[in-house]
Amino acid sequence: TNILRATKSPGYIRLGDFVELVMNSTDWYHQLNKPFWAPADWVFGLIWSILYPIIIFVNIYVVYLLAKGKIGWLVVLPFWINAVANIIFAPLQFGLRNNILALIDIVIVLVTIIWSIVAIWPHNKYLAIAFVPYGIWVAIATTLQTYITLNN
C-alpha cells in the first residue's frame, strides 16, 4: 500500500503518497459514527489552512530563540514533540485507520500544545498566545476523536 511504500522511502513520506492516503480514506471516514456537531469536511481544510502558517511561524521563531541562546532546549522540547505528533496523526487515523492510536496521538498533541504555551510564556507571551487557537481547535478535535473512538 502507499503508506508502506512511503515508509520505506529514505527518511521521508512523499507528499503524493500522503495526499492519496488521505483521499482514499474519505469513504471510510464518512462511514464512521460521528456526533451531530462534527464539523463539515470543508471546515477542517479552512481551519488547518489558517493554523498551519501560525504553527510554522511559532516553531521557526522558537528555533530562532534557541539558536540565539534566549531559551533552552527544554522550552523547545514540547514544540518538537507536538510537531511529530501532529504529523503522524493523519497516517494513524487515515492510513492505519486505527482510532485508538489516533486518539492517543491527538491527546499527545493537545497536551504538548498546553505544555508549549506554558514553556514559552515566560520568554515570549506573543508566541504563547499565538498557540491558543491551535489549542482550542485541537481540544475540539480531541473531543471528536474520543467520540469516534468510543462509538466505532
PDB file of N, CA, C and O in Angstrom, residues 68 135 150:
ATOM      1  N   LYS A  68      19.698  31.646  19.274  1.00  0.00           N
ATOM      2  CA  LYS A  68      20.244  32.879  19.861  1.00  0.00           C
ATOM      3  C   LYS A  68      20.586  32.711  21.346  1.00  0.00           C
ATOM      4  O   LYS A  68      21.086  33.641  21.966  1.00  0.00           O
ATOM      5  N   GLY A 135      -4.665  25.324  20.147  1.00  0.00           N
ATOM      6  CA  GLY A 135      -5.112  24.540  21.291  1.00  0.00           C
ATOM      7  C   GLY A 135      -6.620  24.371  21.329  1.00  0.00           C
ATOM      8  O   GLY A 135      -7.120  23.278  21.619  1.00  0.00           O
ATOM      9  N   LEU A 150     -14.793   5.854  20.760  1.00  0.00           N
ATOM     10  CA  LEU A 150     -15.717   5.126  21.656  1.00  0.00           C
ATOM     11  C   LEU A 150     -16.946   4.571  20.940  1.00  0.00           C
ATOM     12  O   LEU A 150     -17.581   3.644  21.436  1.00  0.00           O
TER      13      LEU A 150
END
